[in-house]
Amino acid sequence: TTSLVFIGNVEGRKVIIKLERPDSPRKNFKKEAKILRLLEGKEITPRLVDYGVFEGKEFLVREFAEGEPLLYSTPQKKHILQILEKTYQLDVLGIDHGQIQGGKHVIIGDTVWIIDFEKAGFRKPKNVTSTMAMIFLNDNVIAKRVRERFRLDQNFLNSLRETLREYKKTKNIEKLKKLLSTL
């Protein structure tokens, strides 16, 4: 981990304060702040409040994402469709999150938030495909919970695999939306 994380309050709003660890070899906050500014107003991630350097260490302050990490929750259909939409927006912008597949960086609350862009970059994005694989196809607790909740059979999973293959080639989201609307 490259940072120390604190919860704070700025002008009555709950915030997260990330402070570079003294022993951290990486300087990622400037890049993360740049990406958060680019995402401003897109409702993908909570708003950046501040970025700077204090006593030689970078810090970043962003609004708090209310909710629970996907890793520990069972998303509803509306959450899955929001995850699809937000990861698609990242793909269109050419931003690859880089750590989205673990389930800790997708927060499920009243809305869905994607957080922690410190390892994100402007490279070939795989947000939609890696997130959908994590939620439905992989052998993990998230996919197992989702498959149980929605009683997904092999036909659905095969259709999803095929639709994701097609998405990788075309970047057209419509067939994925249509398939996930059947949940």
Tab-separated table of C-alpha atoms in Angstrom:
chain	number	residue	atom	x	y	z
A	1	THR	CA	0.000	0.000	0.000
A	2	THR	CA	1.322	3.413	-0.958
A	3	SER	CA	-0.832	5.548	1.302
A	4	LEU	CA	-2.273	6.139	4.732
A	5	VAL	CA	-6.035	6.685	4.586
A	6	PHE	CA	-8.097	8.788	6.971
A	7	ILE	CA	-11.745	9.787	7.110
A	8	GLY	CA	-12.375	13.471	7.651
A	9	ASN	CA	-14.860	16.265	7.259
A	10	VAL	CA	-14.576	19.229	4.882
A	11	GLU	CA	-17.296	21.884	4.977
A	12	GLY	CA	-19.786	19.362	6.372
A	13	ARG	CA	-18.958	16.661	3.818
A	14	LYS	CA	-17.430	13.312	4.732
A	15	VAL	CA	-14.133	12.838	2.886
A	16	ILE	CA	-11.287	10.388	2.489
A	17	ILE	CA	-7.784	11.774	2.965
A	18	LYS	CA	-4.997	9.773	1.355
A	19	LEU	CA	-1.496	10.664	2.489
A	20	GLU	CA	1.600	9.242	0.847
A	21	ARG	CA	3.391	6.869	3.186
A	22	PRO	CA	6.860	8.059	4.231
A	23	ASP	CA	8.405	4.796	2.973
A	24	SER	CA	6.463	4.712	-0.314
A	25	PRO	CA	8.660	4.393	-3.399
A	26	ARG	CA	5.839	5.441	-5.772
A	27	LYS	CA	4.366	8.843	-6.423
A	28	ASN	CA	0.870	8.094	-7.773
A	29	PHE	CA	-1.370	10.782	-6.344
A	30	LYS	CA	-0.657	13.398	-9.010
A	31	LYS	CA	-1.726	10.951	-11.730
A	32	GLU	CA	-4.746	9.855	-9.671
A	33	ALA	CA	-5.785	13.499	-9.162
A	34	LYS	CA	-5.476	14.105	-12.918
A	35	ILE	CA	-7.750	11.130	-13.633
A	36	LEU	CA	-10.256	12.198	-10.950
A	37	ARG	CA	-10.400	15.689	-12.496
A	38	LEU	CA	-11.038	14.135	-15.902
A	39	LEU	CA	-13.904	12.094	-14.421
A	40	GLU	CA	-15.438	15.137	-12.685
A	41	GLY	CA	-19.201	15.326	-13.269
A	42	LYS	CA	-19.463	11.855	-14.819
A	43	GLU	CA	-20.767	10.219	-11.604
A	44	ILE	CA	-18.198	7.397	-11.858
A	45	THR	CA	-16.167	8.257	-8.781
A	46	PRO	CA	-16.627	10.659	-5.863
A	47	ARG	CA	-15.466	14.224	-6.490
A	48	LEU	CA	-11.867	15.265	-5.913
A	49	VAL	CA	-11.766	17.910	-3.177
A	50	ASP	CA	-8.032	18.663	-3.070
A	51	TYR	CA	-4.595	17.463	-4.115
A	52	GLY	CA	-1.247	18.793	-3.009
A	53	VAL	CA	2.038	18.258	-1.240
A	54	PHE	CA	2.477	18.667	2.520
A	55	GLU	CA	5.950	18.447	4.057
A	56	GLY	CA	7.245	16.719	0.930
A	57	LYS	CA	4.496	14.078	0.838
A	58	GLU	CA	1.605	14.019	-1.615
A	59	PHE	CA	-1.972	14.014	-0.365
A	60	LEU	CA	-5.331	13.632	-2.015
A	61	VAL	CA	-8.779	14.430	-0.603
A	62	ARG	CA	-11.959	13.144	-2.220
A	63	GLU	CA	-15.564	12.842	-1.189
A	64	PHE	CA	-16.414	9.662	0.698
A	65	ALA	CA	-18.110	6.847	-1.248
A	66	GLU	CA	-21.019	5.664	0.889
A	67	GLY	CA	-21.684	1.954	0.620
A	68	GLU	CA	-20.015	-1.413	0.817
A	69	PRO	CA	-17.307	-2.897	-1.416
A	70	LEU	CA	-18.672	-5.266	-4.057
A	71	LEU	CA	-16.465	-7.947	-2.505
A	72	TYR	CA	-18.745	-8.000	0.555
A	73	SER	CA	-22.137	-7.276	-1.008
A	74	THR	CA	-24.581	-8.906	-3.374
A	75	PRO	CA	-25.493	-6.369	-6.042
A	76	GLN	CA	-29.016	-5.852	-7.299
A	77	LYS	CA	-29.798	-5.718	-11.011
A	78	LYS	CA	-29.709	-1.885	-10.952
A	79	HIS	CA	-26.191	-1.995	-9.460
A	80	ILE	CA	-24.949	-4.413	-12.121
A	81	LEU	CA	-26.330	-2.164	-14.870
A	82	GLN	CA	-24.668	0.876	-13.228
A	83	ILE	CA	-21.371	-1.002	-12.993
A	84	LEU	CA	-21.646	-1.847	-16.695
A	85	GLU	CA	-22.387	1.774	-17.599
A	86	LYS	CA	-19.582	3.235	-15.477
A	87	THR	CA	-16.940	0.743	-16.596
A	88	TYR	CA	-18.031	1.378	-20.192
A	89	GLN	CA	-17.532	5.130	-19.688
A	90	LEU	CA	-14.000	4.420	-18.442
A	91	ASP	CA	-13.339	2.231	-21.498
A	92	VAL	CA	-14.586	4.980	-23.838
A	93	LEU	CA	-12.318	7.518	-22.114
A	94	GLY	CA	-9.328	5.180	-22.550
A	95	ILE	CA	-8.755	4.814	-18.802
A	96	ASP	CA	-7.903	1.363	-17.490
A	97	HIS	CA	-8.524	1.181	-13.738
A	98	GLY	CA	-5.998	-1.626	-13.330
A	99	GLN	CA	-7.338	-3.027	-10.040
A	100	ILE	CA	-11.070	-3.252	-10.600
A	101	GLN	CA	-11.230	-7.063	-10.719
A	102	GLY	CA	-10.677	-7.558	-6.988
A	103	GLY	CA	-14.052	-6.196	-5.924
A	104	LYS	CA	-12.665	-3.745	-3.352
A	105	HIS	CA	-12.752	-0.728	-5.663
A	106	VAL	CA	-16.413	-0.958	-6.662
A	107	ILE	CA	-18.626	0.469	-3.914
A	108	ILE	CA	-22.304	-0.487	-3.788
A	109	GLY	CA	-24.640	1.981	-2.058
A	110	ASP	CA	-27.552	4.067	-3.279
A	111	THR	CA	-25.405	4.401	-6.361
A	112	VAL	CA	-22.287	2.602	-7.569
A	113	TRP	CA	-18.890	4.262	-7.180
A	114	ILE	CA	-15.535	3.189	-8.562
A	115	ILE	CA	-12.682	4.317	-6.326
A	116	ASP	CA	-8.883	4.278	-6.011
A	117	PHE	CA	-7.439	5.218	-9.375
A	118	GLU	CA	-3.812	5.267	-8.166
A	119	LYS	CA	-2.836	2.386	-10.481
A	120	ALA	CA	-5.077	3.518	-13.346
A	121	GLY	CA	-3.602	4.634	-16.610
A	122	PHE	CA	-4.242	5.653	-20.176
A	123	ARG	CA	-3.706	2.238	-21.745
A	124	LYS	CA	-5.924	-0.284	-23.499
A	125	PRO	CA	-8.914	-0.409	-21.131
A	126	LYS	CA	-10.381	-3.701	-19.963
A	127	ASN	CA	-12.799	-2.381	-17.350
A	128	VAL	CA	-16.019	-3.844	-18.774
A	129	THR	CA	-14.595	-7.276	-19.554
A	130	SER	CA	-12.664	-7.719	-16.311
A	131	THR	CA	-15.546	-6.441	-14.171
A	132	MET	CA	-18.182	-8.604	-15.854
A	133	ALA	CA	-15.881	-11.640	-15.571
A	134	MET	CA	-15.401	-10.884	-11.867
A	135	ILE	CA	-19.139	-10.498	-11.257
A	136	PHE	CA	-20.350	-13.502	-13.263
A	137	LEU	CA	-17.707	-15.830	-14.674
A	138	ASN	CA	-14.727	-16.172	-12.372
A	139	ASP	CA	-14.390	-18.619	-9.507
A	140	ASN	CA	-14.729	-16.113	-6.663
A	141	VAL	CA	-17.173	-15.254	-3.873
A	142	ILE	CA	-18.705	-12.362	-5.828
A	143	ALA	CA	-19.563	-14.468	-8.883
A	144	LYS	CA	-20.849	-17.319	-6.733
A	145	ARG	CA	-23.195	-14.953	-4.845
A	146	VAL	CA	-24.420	-13.305	-8.054
A	147	ARG	CA	-24.985	-16.618	-9.855
A	148	GLU	CA	-26.984	-17.875	-6.857
A	149	ARG	CA	-28.996	-14.691	-6.391
A	150	PHE	CA	-30.054	-14.518	-10.038
A	151	ARG	CA	-30.171	-18.327	-10.509
A	152	LEU	CA	-27.949	-18.097	-13.571
A	153	ASP	CA	-27.571	-21.198	-15.684
A	154	GLN	CA	-24.828	-22.250	-18.071
A	155	ASN	CA	-26.770	-20.854	-21.056
A	156	PHE	CA	-26.691	-17.355	-19.573
A	157	LEU	CA	-22.980	-17.640	-18.719
A	158	ASN	CA	-22.146	-18.905	-22.225
A	159	SER	CA	-24.146	-16.040	-23.759
A	160	LEU	CA	-22.294	-13.594	-21.536
A	161	ARG	CA	-18.895	-15.008	-22.552
A	162	GLU	CA	-19.813	-14.684	-26.230
A	163	THR	CA	-21.193	-11.172	-25.766
A	164	LEU	CA	-18.021	-10.105	-23.926
A	165	ARG	CA	-15.870	-11.510	-26.755
A	166	GLU	CA	-17.902	-9.460	-29.202
A	167	TYR	CA	-17.615	-6.374	-26.990
A	168	LYS	CA	-13.815	-6.731	-26.937
A	169	LYS	CA	-13.824	-6.495	-30.741
A	170	THR	CA	-16.528	-3.881	-31.323
A	171	LYS	CA	-16.725	-1.871	-28.048
A	172	ASN	CA	-20.506	-1.850	-28.621
A	173	ILE	CA	-22.279	-2.089	-25.273
A	174	GLU	CA	-25.860	-2.615	-26.487
A	175	LYS	CA	-25.879	-6.440	-26.553
A	176	LEU	CA	-24.376	-6.539	-23.064
A	177	LYS	CA	-27.039	-4.128	-21.774
A	178	LYS	CA	-29.753	-6.224	-23.380
A	179	LEU	CA	-28.407	-9.469	-21.897
A	180	LEU	CA	-27.989	-8.018	-18.397
A	181	SER	CA	-31.484	-6.510	-18.577
A	182	THR	CA	-32.814	-10.073	-18.499
A	183	LEU	CA	-31.516	-10.643	-14.950
